[in-house]
PDB file of C-alpha atoms in Angstrom:
ATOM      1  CA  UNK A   1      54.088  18.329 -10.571  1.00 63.00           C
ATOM      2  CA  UNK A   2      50.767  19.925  -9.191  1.00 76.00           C
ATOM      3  CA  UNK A   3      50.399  20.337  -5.105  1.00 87.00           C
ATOM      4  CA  UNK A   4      48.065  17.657  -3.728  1.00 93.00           C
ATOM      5  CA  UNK A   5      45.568  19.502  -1.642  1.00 96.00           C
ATOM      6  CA  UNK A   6      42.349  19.076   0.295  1.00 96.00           C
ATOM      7  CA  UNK A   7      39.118  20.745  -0.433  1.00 97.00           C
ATOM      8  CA  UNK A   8      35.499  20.840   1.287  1.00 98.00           C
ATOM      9  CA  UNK A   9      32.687  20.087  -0.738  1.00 98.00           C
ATOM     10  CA  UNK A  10      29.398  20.272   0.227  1.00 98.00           C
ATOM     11  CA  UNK A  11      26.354  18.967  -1.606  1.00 98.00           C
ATOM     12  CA  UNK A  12      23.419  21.252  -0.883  1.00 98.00           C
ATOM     13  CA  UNK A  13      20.310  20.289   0.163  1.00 98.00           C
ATOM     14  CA  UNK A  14      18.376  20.159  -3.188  1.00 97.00           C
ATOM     15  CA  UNK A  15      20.915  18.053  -4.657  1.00 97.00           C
ATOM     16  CA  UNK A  16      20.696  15.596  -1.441  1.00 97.00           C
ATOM     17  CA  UNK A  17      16.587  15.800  -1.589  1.00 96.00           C
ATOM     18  CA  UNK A  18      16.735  14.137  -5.040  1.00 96.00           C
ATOM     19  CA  UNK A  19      17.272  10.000  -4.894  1.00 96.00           C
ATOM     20  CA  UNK A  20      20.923   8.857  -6.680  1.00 96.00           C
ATOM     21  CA  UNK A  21      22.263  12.543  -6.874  1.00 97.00           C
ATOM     22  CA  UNK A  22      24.496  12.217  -4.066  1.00 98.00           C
ATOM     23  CA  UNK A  23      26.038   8.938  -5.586  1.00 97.00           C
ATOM     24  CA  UNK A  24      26.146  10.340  -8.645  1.00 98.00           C
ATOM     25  CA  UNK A  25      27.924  13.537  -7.094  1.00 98.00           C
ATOM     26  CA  UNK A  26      30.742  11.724  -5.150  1.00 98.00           C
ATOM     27  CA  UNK A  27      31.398   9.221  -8.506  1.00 98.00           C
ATOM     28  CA  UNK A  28      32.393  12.184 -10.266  1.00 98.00           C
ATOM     29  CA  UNK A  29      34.927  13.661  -8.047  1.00 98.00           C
ATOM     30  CA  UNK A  30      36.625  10.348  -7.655  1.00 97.00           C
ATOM     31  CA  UNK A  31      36.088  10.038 -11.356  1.00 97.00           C
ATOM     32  CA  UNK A  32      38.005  12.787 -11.694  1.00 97.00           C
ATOM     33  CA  UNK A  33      40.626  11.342  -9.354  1.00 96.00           C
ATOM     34  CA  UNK A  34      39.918  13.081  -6.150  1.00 97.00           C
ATOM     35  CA  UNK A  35      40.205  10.570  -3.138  1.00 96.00           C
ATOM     36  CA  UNK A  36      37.086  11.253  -0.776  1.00 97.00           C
ATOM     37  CA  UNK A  37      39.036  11.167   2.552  1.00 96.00           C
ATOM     38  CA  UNK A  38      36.201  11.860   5.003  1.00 97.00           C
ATOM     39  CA  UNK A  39      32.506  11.956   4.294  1.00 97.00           C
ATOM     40  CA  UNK A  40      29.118  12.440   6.405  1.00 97.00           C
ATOM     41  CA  UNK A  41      25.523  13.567   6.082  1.00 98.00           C
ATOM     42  CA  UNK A  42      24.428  16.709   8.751  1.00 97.00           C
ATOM     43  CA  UNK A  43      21.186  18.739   8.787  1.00 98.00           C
ATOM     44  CA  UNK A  44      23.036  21.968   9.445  1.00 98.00           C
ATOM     45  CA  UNK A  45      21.256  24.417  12.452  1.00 98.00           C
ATOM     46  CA  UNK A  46      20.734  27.774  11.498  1.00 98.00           C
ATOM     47  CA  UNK A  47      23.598  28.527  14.026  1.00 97.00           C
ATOM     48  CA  UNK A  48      26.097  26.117  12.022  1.00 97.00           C
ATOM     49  CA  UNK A  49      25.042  27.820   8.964  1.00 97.00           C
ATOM     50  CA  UNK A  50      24.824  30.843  10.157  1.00 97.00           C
ATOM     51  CA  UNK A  51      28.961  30.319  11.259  1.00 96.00           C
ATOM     52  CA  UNK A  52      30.094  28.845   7.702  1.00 96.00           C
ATOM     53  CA  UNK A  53      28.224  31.440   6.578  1.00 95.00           C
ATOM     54  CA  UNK A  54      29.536  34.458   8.657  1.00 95.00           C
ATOM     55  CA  UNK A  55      31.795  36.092   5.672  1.00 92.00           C
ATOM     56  CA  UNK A  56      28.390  36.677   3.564  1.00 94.00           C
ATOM     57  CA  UNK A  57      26.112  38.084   6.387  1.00 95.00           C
ATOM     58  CA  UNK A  58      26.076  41.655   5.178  1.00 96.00           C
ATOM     59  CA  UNK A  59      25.265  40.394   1.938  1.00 95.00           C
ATOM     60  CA  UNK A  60      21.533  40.995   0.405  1.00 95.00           C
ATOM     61  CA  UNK A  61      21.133  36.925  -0.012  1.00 93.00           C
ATOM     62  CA  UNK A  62      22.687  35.959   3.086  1.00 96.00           C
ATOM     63  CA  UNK A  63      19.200  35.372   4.931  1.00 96.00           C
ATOM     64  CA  UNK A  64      17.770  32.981   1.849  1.00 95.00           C
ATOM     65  CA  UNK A  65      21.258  31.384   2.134  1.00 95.00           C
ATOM     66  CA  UNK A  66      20.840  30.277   5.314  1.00 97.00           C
ATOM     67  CA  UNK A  67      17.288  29.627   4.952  1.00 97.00           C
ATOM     68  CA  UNK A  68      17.953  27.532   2.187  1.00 97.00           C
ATOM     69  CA  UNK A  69      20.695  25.359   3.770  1.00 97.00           C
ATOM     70  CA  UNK A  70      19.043  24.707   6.295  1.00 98.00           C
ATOM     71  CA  UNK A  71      16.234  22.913   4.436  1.00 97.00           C
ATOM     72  CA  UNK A  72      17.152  19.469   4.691  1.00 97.00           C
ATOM     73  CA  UNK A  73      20.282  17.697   4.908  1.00 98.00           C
ATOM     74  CA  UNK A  74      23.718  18.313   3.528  1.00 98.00           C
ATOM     75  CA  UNK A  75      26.373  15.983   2.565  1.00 98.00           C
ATOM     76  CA  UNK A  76      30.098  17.673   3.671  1.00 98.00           C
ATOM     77  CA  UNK A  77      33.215  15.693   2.327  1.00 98.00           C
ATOM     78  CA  UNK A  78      36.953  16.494   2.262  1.00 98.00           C
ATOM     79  CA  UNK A  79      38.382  15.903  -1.182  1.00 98.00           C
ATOM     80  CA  UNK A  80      42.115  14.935  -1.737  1.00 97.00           C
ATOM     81  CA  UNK A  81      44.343  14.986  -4.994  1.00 96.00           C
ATOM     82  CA  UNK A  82      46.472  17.129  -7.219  1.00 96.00           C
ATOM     83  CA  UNK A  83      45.116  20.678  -7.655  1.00 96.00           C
ATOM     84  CA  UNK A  84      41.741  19.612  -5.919  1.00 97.00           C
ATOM     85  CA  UNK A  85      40.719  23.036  -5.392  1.00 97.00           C
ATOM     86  CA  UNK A  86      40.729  23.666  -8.672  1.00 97.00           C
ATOM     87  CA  UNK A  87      39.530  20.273 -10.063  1.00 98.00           C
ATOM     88  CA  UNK A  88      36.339  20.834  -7.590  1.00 98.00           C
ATOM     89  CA  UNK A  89      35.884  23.959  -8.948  1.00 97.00           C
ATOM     90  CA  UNK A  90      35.814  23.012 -12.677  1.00 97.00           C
ATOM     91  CA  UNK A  91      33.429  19.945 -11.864  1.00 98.00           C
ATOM     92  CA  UNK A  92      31.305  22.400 -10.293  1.00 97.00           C
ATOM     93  CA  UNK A  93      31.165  25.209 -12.972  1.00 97.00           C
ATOM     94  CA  UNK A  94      30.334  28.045 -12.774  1.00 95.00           C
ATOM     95  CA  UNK A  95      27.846  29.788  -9.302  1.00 91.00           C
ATOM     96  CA  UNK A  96      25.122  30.425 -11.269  1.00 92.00           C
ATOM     97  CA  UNK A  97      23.417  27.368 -12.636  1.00 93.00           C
ATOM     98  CA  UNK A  98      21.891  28.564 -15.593  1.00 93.00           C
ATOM     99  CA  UNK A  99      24.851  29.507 -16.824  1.00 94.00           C
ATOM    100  CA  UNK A 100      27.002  26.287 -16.060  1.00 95.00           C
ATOM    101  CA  UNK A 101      27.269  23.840 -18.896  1.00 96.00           C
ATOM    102  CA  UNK A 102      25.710  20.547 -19.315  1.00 96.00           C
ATOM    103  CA  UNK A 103      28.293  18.240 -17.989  1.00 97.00           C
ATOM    104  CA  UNK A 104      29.165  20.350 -14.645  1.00 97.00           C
ATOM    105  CA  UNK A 105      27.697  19.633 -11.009  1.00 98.00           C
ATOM    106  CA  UNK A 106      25.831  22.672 -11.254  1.00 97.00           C
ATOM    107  CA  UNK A 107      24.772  22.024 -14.817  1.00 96.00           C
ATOM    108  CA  UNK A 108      23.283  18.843 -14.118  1.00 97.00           C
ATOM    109  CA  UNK A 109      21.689  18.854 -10.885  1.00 97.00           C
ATOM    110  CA  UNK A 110      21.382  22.905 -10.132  1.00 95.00           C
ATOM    111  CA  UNK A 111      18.605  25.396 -11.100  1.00 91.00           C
ATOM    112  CA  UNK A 112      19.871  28.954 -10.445  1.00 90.00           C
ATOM    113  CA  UNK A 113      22.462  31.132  -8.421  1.00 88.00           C
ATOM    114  CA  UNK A 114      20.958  29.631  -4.920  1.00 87.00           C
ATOM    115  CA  UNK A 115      19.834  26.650  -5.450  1.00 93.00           C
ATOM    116  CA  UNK A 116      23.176  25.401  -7.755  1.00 95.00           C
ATOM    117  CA  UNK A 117      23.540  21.810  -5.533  1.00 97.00           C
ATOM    118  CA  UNK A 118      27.146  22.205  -4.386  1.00 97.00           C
ATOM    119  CA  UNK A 119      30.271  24.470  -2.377  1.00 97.00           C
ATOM    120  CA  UNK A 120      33.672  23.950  -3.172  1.00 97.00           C
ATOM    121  CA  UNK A 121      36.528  25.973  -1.236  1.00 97.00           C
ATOM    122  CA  UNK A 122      38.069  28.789  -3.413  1.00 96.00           C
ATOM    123  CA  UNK A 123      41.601  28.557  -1.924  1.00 96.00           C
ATOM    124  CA  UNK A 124      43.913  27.195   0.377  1.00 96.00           C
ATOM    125  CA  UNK A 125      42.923  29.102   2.929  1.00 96.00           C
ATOM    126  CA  UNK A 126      39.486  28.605   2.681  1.00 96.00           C
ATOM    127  CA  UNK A 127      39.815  24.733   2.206  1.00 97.00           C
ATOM    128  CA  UNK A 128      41.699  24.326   5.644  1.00 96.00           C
ATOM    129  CA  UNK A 129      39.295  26.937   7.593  1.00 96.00           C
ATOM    130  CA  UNK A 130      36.057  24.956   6.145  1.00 97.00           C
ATOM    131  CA  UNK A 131      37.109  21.770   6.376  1.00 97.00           C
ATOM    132  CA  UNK A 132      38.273  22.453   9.750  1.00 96.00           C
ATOM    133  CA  UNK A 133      34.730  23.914  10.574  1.00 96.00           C
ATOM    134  CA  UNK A 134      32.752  20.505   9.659  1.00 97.00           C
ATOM    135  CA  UNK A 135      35.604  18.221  10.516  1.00 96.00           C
ATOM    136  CA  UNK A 136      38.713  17.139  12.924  1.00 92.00           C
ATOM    137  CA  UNK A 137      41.200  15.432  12.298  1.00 87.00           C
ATOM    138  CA  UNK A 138      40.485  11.716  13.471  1.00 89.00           C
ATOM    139  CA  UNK A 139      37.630  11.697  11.162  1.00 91.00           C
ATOM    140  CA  UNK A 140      39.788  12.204   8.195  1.00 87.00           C
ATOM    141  CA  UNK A 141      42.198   9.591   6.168  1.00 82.00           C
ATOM    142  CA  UNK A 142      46.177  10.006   6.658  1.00 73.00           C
ATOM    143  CA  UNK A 143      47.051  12.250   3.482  1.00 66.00           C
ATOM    144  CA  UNK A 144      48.223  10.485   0.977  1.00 57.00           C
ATOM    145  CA  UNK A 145      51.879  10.773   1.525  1.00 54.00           C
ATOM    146  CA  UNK A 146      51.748   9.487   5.052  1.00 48.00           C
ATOM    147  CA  UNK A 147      50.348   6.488   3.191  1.00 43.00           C
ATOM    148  CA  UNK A 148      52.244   3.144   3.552  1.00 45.00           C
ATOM    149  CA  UNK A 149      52.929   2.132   0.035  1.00 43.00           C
TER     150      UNK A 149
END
């Protein structure tokens, strides 16, 4: 039976500056049967972005990154279900949008390696730190085996 597990997603700005993307975005991870257990719309400051985006900063990209992400508004959500990490990750496709097929997140609504309209968590680790960065816990659902049946 596979682990059910939370992920962040994020929907980058020029997926959320395009009208029905975002709806079209969430109805395919709970297509997919991830439960969307918390959900909200930020404009990130170049100091929040510059945070989530700390483990890049030595990176040659990491000033366009933040540039970029800070360019309008963001929709963060915390995804729930079995394997989510994983699930996320193959809705996505691949980082680079030219190279993720028709079908995919980043297929559909990306253009490139930057501008590839969504983040998904890579592991564990990662999902608890991120989502932990954008949310707390009262603004989250009970998992869903604390659940009343």
């Amino acid at each position: 039976m596979a682990d059910v597990q939370r992920t962040l997603s994020i929907i980058k700005p020029d997926a959320t500056g395009r009208p029905g993307v975002v709806g079209q975005i969430l109805a395919r991870f709970e297509e997919a049967g991830l439960q969307i257990v918390a959900l909200k719309k930020v404009q990130l400051s170049e100091e929040l972005a510059k945070g989530f985006y700390a483990v890049h900063k030595e990176r040659p990209f990491y000033g366009d990154l933040i540039k970029f992400m800070t360019s309008g508004p963001v929709v963060v959500s915390v995804l729930e279900g079995p394997d989510a990490i994983a699930k996320n990750r193959e809705l996505m496709g691949p980082t680079n949008s030219e190279e993720a097929p028709a079908g995919t997140i980043r297929g559909d609504f990306g253009t490139d390696i930057e501008r590839n309209a969504a983040h998904g968590s890579d592991a564990p680790e990662t999902a608890r730190v991120e989502i932990a960065y954008f949310f707390n816990a009262s603004e989250m659902l009970a998992p869903v085996e604390a659940v009343p049946a």
